[in-house]
Coordinates of C-alpha atoms and ligand atoms in Angstrom, one line a residue:
X285 CA 0.0 0.0 0.0
X286 CA 1.2 3.5 -0.9
X287 CA -0.2 6.0 1.5
X288 CA 1.5 9.1 -0.1
X289 CA -1.3 11.5 -1.0
X290 CA 0.7 14.8 -1.1
X291 CA 2.0 14.9 -4.6
X292 CA 1.1 18.5 -5.0
X293 CA 3.7 19.3 -2.4
X294 CA 6.4 17.1 -4.0
X295 CA 6.9 13.8 -5.8
X296 CA 9.4 11.0 -5.5
X297 CA 12.2 11.0 -8.1
X298 CA 10.9 9.1 -11.2
X299 CA 13.2 6.1 -11.9
X300 CA 13.9 7.4 -15.5
X301 CA 14.9 10.7 -14.0
X302 CA 17.2 9.0 -11.5
X303 CA 18.9 7.1 -14.3
X304 CA 19.2 10.2 -16.4
X305 CA 20.6 12.2 -13.4
X306 CA 23.2 9.5 -12.7
X307 CA 24.3 9.2 -16.4
X308 CA 24.6 13.0 -16.7
X309 CA 26.5 13.3 -13.4
X310 CA 28.9 10.5 -14.4
X311 CA 29.5 11.4 -18.0
X312 CA 28.8 15.2 -18.3
X313 CA 29.8 16.6 -14.9
X314 CA 32.0 19.2 -16.5
X315 CA 31.3 22.9 -16.4
X316 CA 29.3 23.6 -19.6
X317 CA 31.0 27.1 -19.8
X318 CA 34.5 25.7 -19.8
X319 CA 36.4 25.6 -23.2
X320 CA 37.7 22.0 -23.5
X321 CA 36.1 19.2 -25.4
X322 CA 34.4 17.4 -22.4
X323 CA 32.8 20.7 -21.3
X324 CA 31.6 21.3 -24.8
X325 CA 29.9 18.0 -24.7
X326 CA 28.2 18.9 -21.4
X327 CA 27.1 22.2 -23.0
X328 CA 25.7 20.3 -26.1
X329 CA 23.7 18.0 -23.8
X330 CA 22.4 21.0 -21.9
X331 CA 21.2 22.6 -25.1
X332 CA 19.7 19.4 -26.3
X333 CA 17.7 19.2 -23.0
X334 CA 16.6 22.8 -23.6
X335 CA 15.4 21.8 -27.1
X336 CA 13.5 18.7 -25.8
X337 CA 11.8 20.8 -23.1
X338 CA 10.9 23.4 -25.7
X339 CA 9.2 20.7 -27.8
X340 CA 7.2 19.4 -24.8
X341 CA 5.9 22.8 -23.8
X342 CA 5.5 24.3 -27.3
X343 CA 8.1 27.1 -26.8
X344 CA 11.3 27.9 -28.7
X345 CA 14.3 26.6 -26.7
X346 CA 15.9 30.1 -26.7
X347 CA 13.0 31.3 -24.5
X348 CA 13.8 28.8 -21.7
X349 CA 15.9 29.9 -18.7
X350 CA 16.8 27.1 -16.2
X351 CA 16.3 28.1 -12.6
X352 CA 16.3 26.5 -9.1
X353 CA 12.6 26.0 -9.2
X354 CA 9.2 27.8 -9.4
X355 CA 9.9 30.1 -6.5
X356 CA 13.0 31.5 -8.1
X357 CA 11.2 31.7 -11.5
X358 CA 8.3 33.7 -10.1
X359 CA 10.6 36.0 -8.1
X360 CA 12.9 36.6 -11.2
X361 CA 9.9 37.6 -13.3
X362 CA 8.4 40.1 -10.8
X363 CA 11.9 41.5 -10.0
X364 CA 12.2 42.4 -13.7
X365 CA 9.2 44.7 -13.4
X366 CA 9.8 48.3 -12.3
X367 CA 8.5 49.2 -8.8
X368 CA 5.0 50.5 -9.0
X369 CA 4.2 48.7 -12.3
X370 CA 0.6 47.7 -12.5
X371 CA 0.3 43.9 -12.4
X372 CA -2.9 41.8 -12.3
X373 CA -2.7 38.6 -10.3
X374 CA -5.4 36.2 -9.3
X375 CA -6.8 35.9 -5.8
X376 CA -5.5 32.3 -5.6
X377 CA -1.9 32.6 -6.7
X378 CA 0.8 30.7 -4.8
X379 CA 2.7 32.7 -2.2
X380 CA 5.8 32.8 -4.5
X381 CA 3.7 35.0 -6.9
X382 CA 1.9 37.0 -4.2
X383 CA 5.0 37.8 -2.2
X384 CA 7.1 38.4 -5.3
X385 CA 4.5 40.9 -6.6
X386 CA 4.8 43.1 -3.5
X387 CA 6.1 46.6 -4.3
X388 CA 4.2 46.5 -7.6
X389 CA 0.8 48.0 -8.0
X390 CA -1.1 44.8 -7.6
X391 CA -4.7 44.4 -8.9
X392 CA -6.4 41.2 -7.9
X393 CA -8.7 39.2 -10.2
X394 CA -11.3 37.4 -8.0
X395 CA -12.5 33.8 -8.4
X396 CA -16.0 32.6 -8.8
X397 CA -17.8 30.3 -6.4
X398 CA -16.1 27.3 -8.1
X399 CA -12.7 28.7 -7.4
X400 CA -12.0 29.6 -11.0
X401 CA -10.5 33.0 -11.9
X402 CA -13.2 35.3 -13.4
X403 CA -11.8 35.5 -16.9
X404 CA -14.7 37.6 -18.2
X405 CA -13.5 40.5 -15.9
X406 CA -10.0 40.5 -17.5
X407 CA -10.8 42.5 -20.6
X408 CA -12.4 45.4 -18.6
X409 CA -9.6 45.3 -16.1
X410 CA -7.0 45.6 -18.9
X411 CA -8.8 48.6 -20.4
X412 CA -9.2 50.3 -17.1
X413 CA -5.7 49.6 -15.6
X414 CA -3.3 49.0 -18.5
X415 CA -1.3 46.4 -16.6
X416 CA 2.3 45.6 -17.5
X417 CA 1.7 41.9 -16.7
X418 CA -1.2 39.5 -16.0
X419 CA -0.3 36.5 -14.0
X420 CA -2.7 33.6 -13.5
X421 CA -1.7 30.1 -12.5
X422 CA -2.5 27.2 -14.8
X423 CA -3.8 24.9 -12.1
X424 CA -4.3 25.6 -8.5
X425 CA -2.1 23.8 -6.1
X426 CA -4.7 23.5 -3.4
X427 CA -8.0 22.8 -5.1
X428 CA -6.6 21.5 -8.4
X429 CA -9.0 23.8 -10.2
X430 CA -7.9 24.4 -13.8
X431 CA -7.7 28.1 -14.6
X432 CA -8.6 29.6 -18.0
X433 CA -5.0 30.5 -18.9
X434 CA -5.5 29.7 -22.5
X435 CA -8.4 32.2 -22.9
X436 CA -6.6 34.8 -20.8
X437 CA -3.4 34.5 -22.7
X438 CA -5.5 35.3 -25.9
X439 CA -7.2 38.3 -24.3
X440 CA -3.8 39.6 -23.2
X441 CA -2.3 39.1 -26.7
X442 CA -5.2 41.0 -28.2
X443 CA -4.4 43.9 -26.0
X444 CA -0.7 43.8 -26.2
X445 CA -0.3 42.9 -22.5
X446 CA 2.2 40.3 -21.3
X447 CA 0.8 37.1 -19.8
X448 CA 2.4 34.8 -17.2
X449 CA 1.2 31.4 -16.0
X450 CA 2.7 29.5 -13.0
X451 CA 2.3 26.0 -14.4
X452 CA 4.0 24.2 -11.5
X453 CA 1.0 22.1 -10.9
X454 CA -0.1 21.7 -14.5
X455 CA 3.2 20.3 -15.9
X456 CA 3.4 16.6 -15.7
X457 CA -0.3 16.2 -15.0
X458 CA -1.9 17.6 -18.2
X459 CA -0.6 18.0 -21.7
X460 CA 1.6 21.1 -21.8
X461 CA 2.1 21.3 -25.6
X462 CA 0.2 24.7 -25.9
X463 CA 1.7 26.4 -22.8
X464 CA 4.2 28.2 -25.1
X465 CA 1.3 30.5 -26.1
X466 CA 1.9 32.3 -22.8
X467 CA 4.6 34.9 -22.7
X468 CA 6.0 33.7 -19.4
X469 CA 5.8 30.1 -18.0
X470 CA 7.0 28.9 -14.6
X471 CA 7.8 25.2 -14.0
X472 CA 9.3 23.1 -11.2
X473 CA 10.9 19.7 -11.6
X474 CA 10.0 18.2 -8.3
X475 CA 6.3 18.4 -8.9
X476 CA 6.5 15.8 -11.7
X477 CA 9.3 13.3 -10.8
X478 CA 12.4 15.5 -11.3
X479 CA 14.7 16.6 -8.5
X480 CA 14.2 19.4 -6.0
X481 CA 16.0 22.7 -6.7
X482 CA 15.5 22.7 -10.5
X483 CA 12.9 24.4 -12.7
X484 CA 12.6 26.9 -15.4
X485 CA 11.1 30.2 -16.6
X486 CA 10.1 30.7 -20.2
X487 CA 10.4 34.3 -21.4
X488 CA 9.1 36.0 -24.5
X489 CA 11.5 35.7 -27.5
X490 CA 14.4 38.0 -27.2
X491 CA 13.6 39.0 -23.7
X492 CA 16.8 39.5 -21.8
X493 CA 15.5 41.7 -18.9
X494 CA 16.1 39.1 -16.2
X495 CA 18.8 40.1 -13.8
X496 CA 17.6 38.4 -10.7
X497 CA 20.7 36.3 -10.1
X498 CA 23.8 38.2 -11.2
X499 CA 27.2 37.0 -11.9
X500 CA 28.6 35.0 -14.9
X501 CA 27.1 35.1 -18.4
X502 CA 25.3 31.7 -18.1
X503 CA 21.9 31.3 -19.7
X504 CA 22.7 34.0 -22.2
X505 CA 23.3 36.4 -19.3
X506 CA 19.8 35.9 -18.0
X507 CA 20.6 33.8 -14.9
X508 CA 24.1 33.5 -13.5
X509 CA 25.6 30.4 -11.9
X510 CA 26.8 27.1 -13.3
X511 CA 23.9 25.2 -14.8
X512 CA 22.8 22.1 -12.9
X513 CA 22.9 19.9 -16.0
X514 CA 22.2 16.6 -14.3
X515 CA 19.1 17.9 -12.6
X516 CA 17.9 19.6 -15.8
X517 CA 18.5 16.3 -17.7
X518 CA 16.5 14.5 -15.0
X519 CA 13.7 17.0 -15.2
X520 CA 13.3 16.8 -19.0
X521 CA 13.5 13.0 -18.9
X522 CA 10.8 12.8 -16.3
X523 CA 8.5 15.0 -18.3
X524 CA 9.3 13.2 -21.5
X525 CA 8.6 9.8 -19.8
X526 CA 5.2 10.7 -18.3
X527 CA 3.8 12.9 -21.1
X528 CA 2.8 10.1 -23.5
X529 CA 0.7 8.4 -20.7
X530 CA -1.1 11.5 -19.5
X531 CA -4.5 11.1 -21.1
X532 CA -4.7 7.5 -19.9
X533 CA -3.5 8.6 -16.4
X534 CA -6.1 11.3 -16.3
X535 CA -8.9 8.9 -17.2
X536 CA -7.9 6.2 -14.7
X537 CA -6.9 8.5 -11.8
X538 CA -9.8 10.8 -12.0
X539 CA -12.2 7.9 -11.8
X540 CA -10.4 6.6 -8.7
X541 CA -10.4 10.0 -7.2
X542 CA -14.2 10.4 -7.8
X543 CA -14.9 6.9 -6.3
X544 CA -13.0 8.1 -3.2
X545 CA -15.2 11.2 -2.9
X546 CA -18.2 9.0 -3.2
X547 CA -17.0 6.7 -0.5
X548 CA -16.3 9.7 1.7
X549 CA -19.7 11.1 1.1
X550 CA -21.3 7.9 2.1
X551 CA -19.7 8.3 5.6
X552 CA -19.3 12.0 6.1
X553 CA -22.0 14.6 5.9
X554 CA -21.8 17.3 4.9
X555 CA -18.5 17.0 3.0
X556 CA -17.7 20.1 1.0
X557 CA -15.3 19.5 -1.9
X558 CA -13.8 22.8 -3.1
X559 CA -14.1 23.4 -6.8
X560 CA -16.0 20.2 -7.3
X561 CA -18.0 21.7 -10.2
X562 CA -14.9 23.0 -11.9
X563 CA -12.5 21.1 -14.2
X564 CA -9.8 19.9 -11.9
X565 CA -6.5 18.2 -11.9
X566 CA -7.1 14.4 -11.9
X567 CA -5.2 13.9 -8.6
X568 CA -6.6 16.6 -6.2
X569 CA -9.3 16.7 -3.6
X570 CA -9.6 19.8 -1.4
X571 CA -12.3 19.2 1.2
X572 CA -13.8 20.7 4.3
X573 CA -14.4 17.9 6.8
X574 CA -17.7 18.1 8.7
X575 CA -15.9 18.0 12.1
X576 CA -12.5 18.2 13.8
X577 CA -9.4 20.3 13.1
X578 CA -7.3 19.4 10.0
X579 CA -4.2 18.9 12.1
X580 CA -5.9 16.2 14.1
X581 CA -6.9 14.4 10.9
X582 CA -3.4 14.8 9.5
X583 CA -1.5 13.5 12.5
X584 CA -3.8 10.5 13.0
X585 CA -3.7 9.6 9.3
X586 CA 0.1 10.0 9.4
X587 CA 0.3 7.5 12.2
X588 CA -1.6 5.0 10.0
X589 CA 0.9 5.6 7.1
X590 CA -1.0 8.2 5.1
X591 CA 0.5 11.5 4.1
X592 CA -2.0 14.3 3.4
X593 CA -1.9 18.1 3.8
X594 CA -3.8 21.0 5.2
X595 CA -4.2 23.1 2.1
X596 CA -0.8 24.3 0.9
X597 CA 2.5 23.4 2.5
X598 CA 3.8 26.8 1.4
X599 CA 1.3 28.9 3.2
X600 CA 4.0 30.4 5.4
X601 CA 4.3 27.3 7.5
X602 CA 0.9 28.1 8.9
X603 CA -0.9 24.8 8.9
X604 CA -4.6 25.3 8.3
X605 CA -4.3 28.4 6.1
X606 CA -5.7 28.0 2.7
X607 CA -5.4 30.8 0.1
X608 CA -8.2 29.2 -2.0
X609 CA -10.7 28.6 0.8
X610 CA -10.0 32.1 2.1
X611 CA -10.7 33.6 -1.4
X612 CA -14.0 31.7 -1.4
X613 CA -15.0 33.5 1.7
X614 CA -14.9 30.6 4.2
X615 CA -15.2 31.2 8.0
X616 CA -12.1 30.9 10.2
X617 CA -13.7 27.8 11.7
X618 CA -14.2 26.2 8.3
X619 CA -10.6 26.9 7.3
X620 CA -9.4 24.8 10.2
X621 CA -11.2 21.8 8.8
X622 CA -9.6 21.9 5.3
X623 CA -7.6 18.9 4.1
X624 CA -5.9 18.3 0.8
X625 CA -5.4 14.9 -0.8
X626 CA -3.2 14.7 -3.9
X627 CA -2.5 11.3 -5.5
X628 CA 0.1 10.3 -8.0
X629 CA 0.6 8.7 -11.4
X630 CA 0.7 5.2 -9.9
X631 CA -1.8 5.5 -7.0
X632 CA -4.1 2.4 -7.1
X633 CA -7.7 1.8 -6.3
X634 CA -6.5 -0.1 -3.2
X635 CA -4.5 2.9 -2.0
X636 CA -7.6 5.2 -2.3
X637 CA -9.9 2.6 -0.6
X638 CA -7.4 2.3 2.3
X639 CA -7.3 6.0 2.7
X640 CA -11.1 6.2 2.9
X641 CA -11.1 3.4 5.5
X642 CA -8.4 5.3 7.5
X643 CA -10.5 8.5 7.5
X644 CA -13.4 6.5 9.0
X645 CA -11.1 4.9 11.6
X646 CA -9.7 8.3 12.5
X647 CA -13.2 9.8 12.8
X648 CA -14.2 7.0 15.2
X649 CA -11.0 7.6 17.2
X650 CA -11.6 11.4 17.4
X651 CA -15.2 10.8 18.4
X652 CA -14.1 8.6 21.2
X653 CA -12.1 11.6 22.5
X654 CA -8.9 10.9 20.6
X655 CA -8.0 7.7 22.2
X656 CA -6.7 5.0 19.9
X657 CA -8.5 1.7 20.2
Ligands
LIG761 N1 3.9 27.6 -7.6 C1 3.0 26.7 -7.4 C2 1.7 26.7 -8.0 C3 3.4 25.6 -6.5 O1 2.5 24.6 -6.2 C4 4.6 25.6 -5.9 C5 5.0 24.5 -4.9 N2 4.2 24.4 -3.8 C6 5.5 26.6 -6.2 C7 5.1 27.6 -7.1 C8 6.9 26.6 -5.6 O2 7.7 25.7 -6.2 P1 9.2 25.4 -5.8 O3 9.1 24.4 -4.7 O4 9.8 24.8 -7.1 O5 9.9 26.7 -5.5

């Protein structure tokens, strides 16, 4: 039984990524900027990984800058905007966007009752505020709700406004071939079987404004520091390996997820599933339990071998705070009962069933006053 249900926080290293990392570390460990033959080979491999990633996400390779992950990518982007620049961000962005946008003139796009960004308000907002950038995530990390990034990118293009999507949760879960239509794209390897501390930012063609990490001329002067080629190779290999199976995974896994919700509903009433009516990632359930604090659920499930989360692990370490549920206007009391379940590519029906059984056992334990049987 695999009780790991926190894939939106991080994933295990995919075996293909591990093999690729080892091969790259053993064979091409040289500094890609050095001038001898072996370094040149490492540099060629690095550029080939950039090309392969470009193919997967529908963006020219020259637009891709490798970074240490999504947090750096988001910070680098916002740091490139002048202080006071008008930026539109959604009400449910990850803290690495919300915090990085501080110091700019931030206008928030609200979400509807299903936790989906109100795309129809964008046009009016653009006309009224003339933003330098619109930033809306592709899929929400807490609820899994898919956001209308495609539609919003088109509206922005029509008005000559730059559009950014934080695709950290979309990549590796849904097909990414059209993401390149966005001017800026954020990605993070450890969300889809790559290693931690590796990611990328896609820029518009010819955009060389990034100067967030200064030093050497790596990444065409856009991000200094010796490239982590083995981690980059592992990241691209992970994405290449899982992409062909994505539609099958989506079909199988969303059915398992929905069966879990049904099993939970049979036992817990009321059980509010956030963004249930919206198109969602196939792996995510964000739910408000009818009773008991989420930390009690989390610790008791953990003792039984299940790893879940209380909203987002990144909400400033404050367990129980959920950006999404707050944006939906929940009470403080409701916020304390939010739990997030996020399955993986190989989660089985038996894993989901075992989780539902564990929820019932924990409920009985909590109702007995917290004493294990
Ligand atoms: N954006 C989103 C939507 C995320 O889910 C996360 C990870 N929780 C991040 C950014 C930060 O990613 P990283 O760990 O690569 O900095």
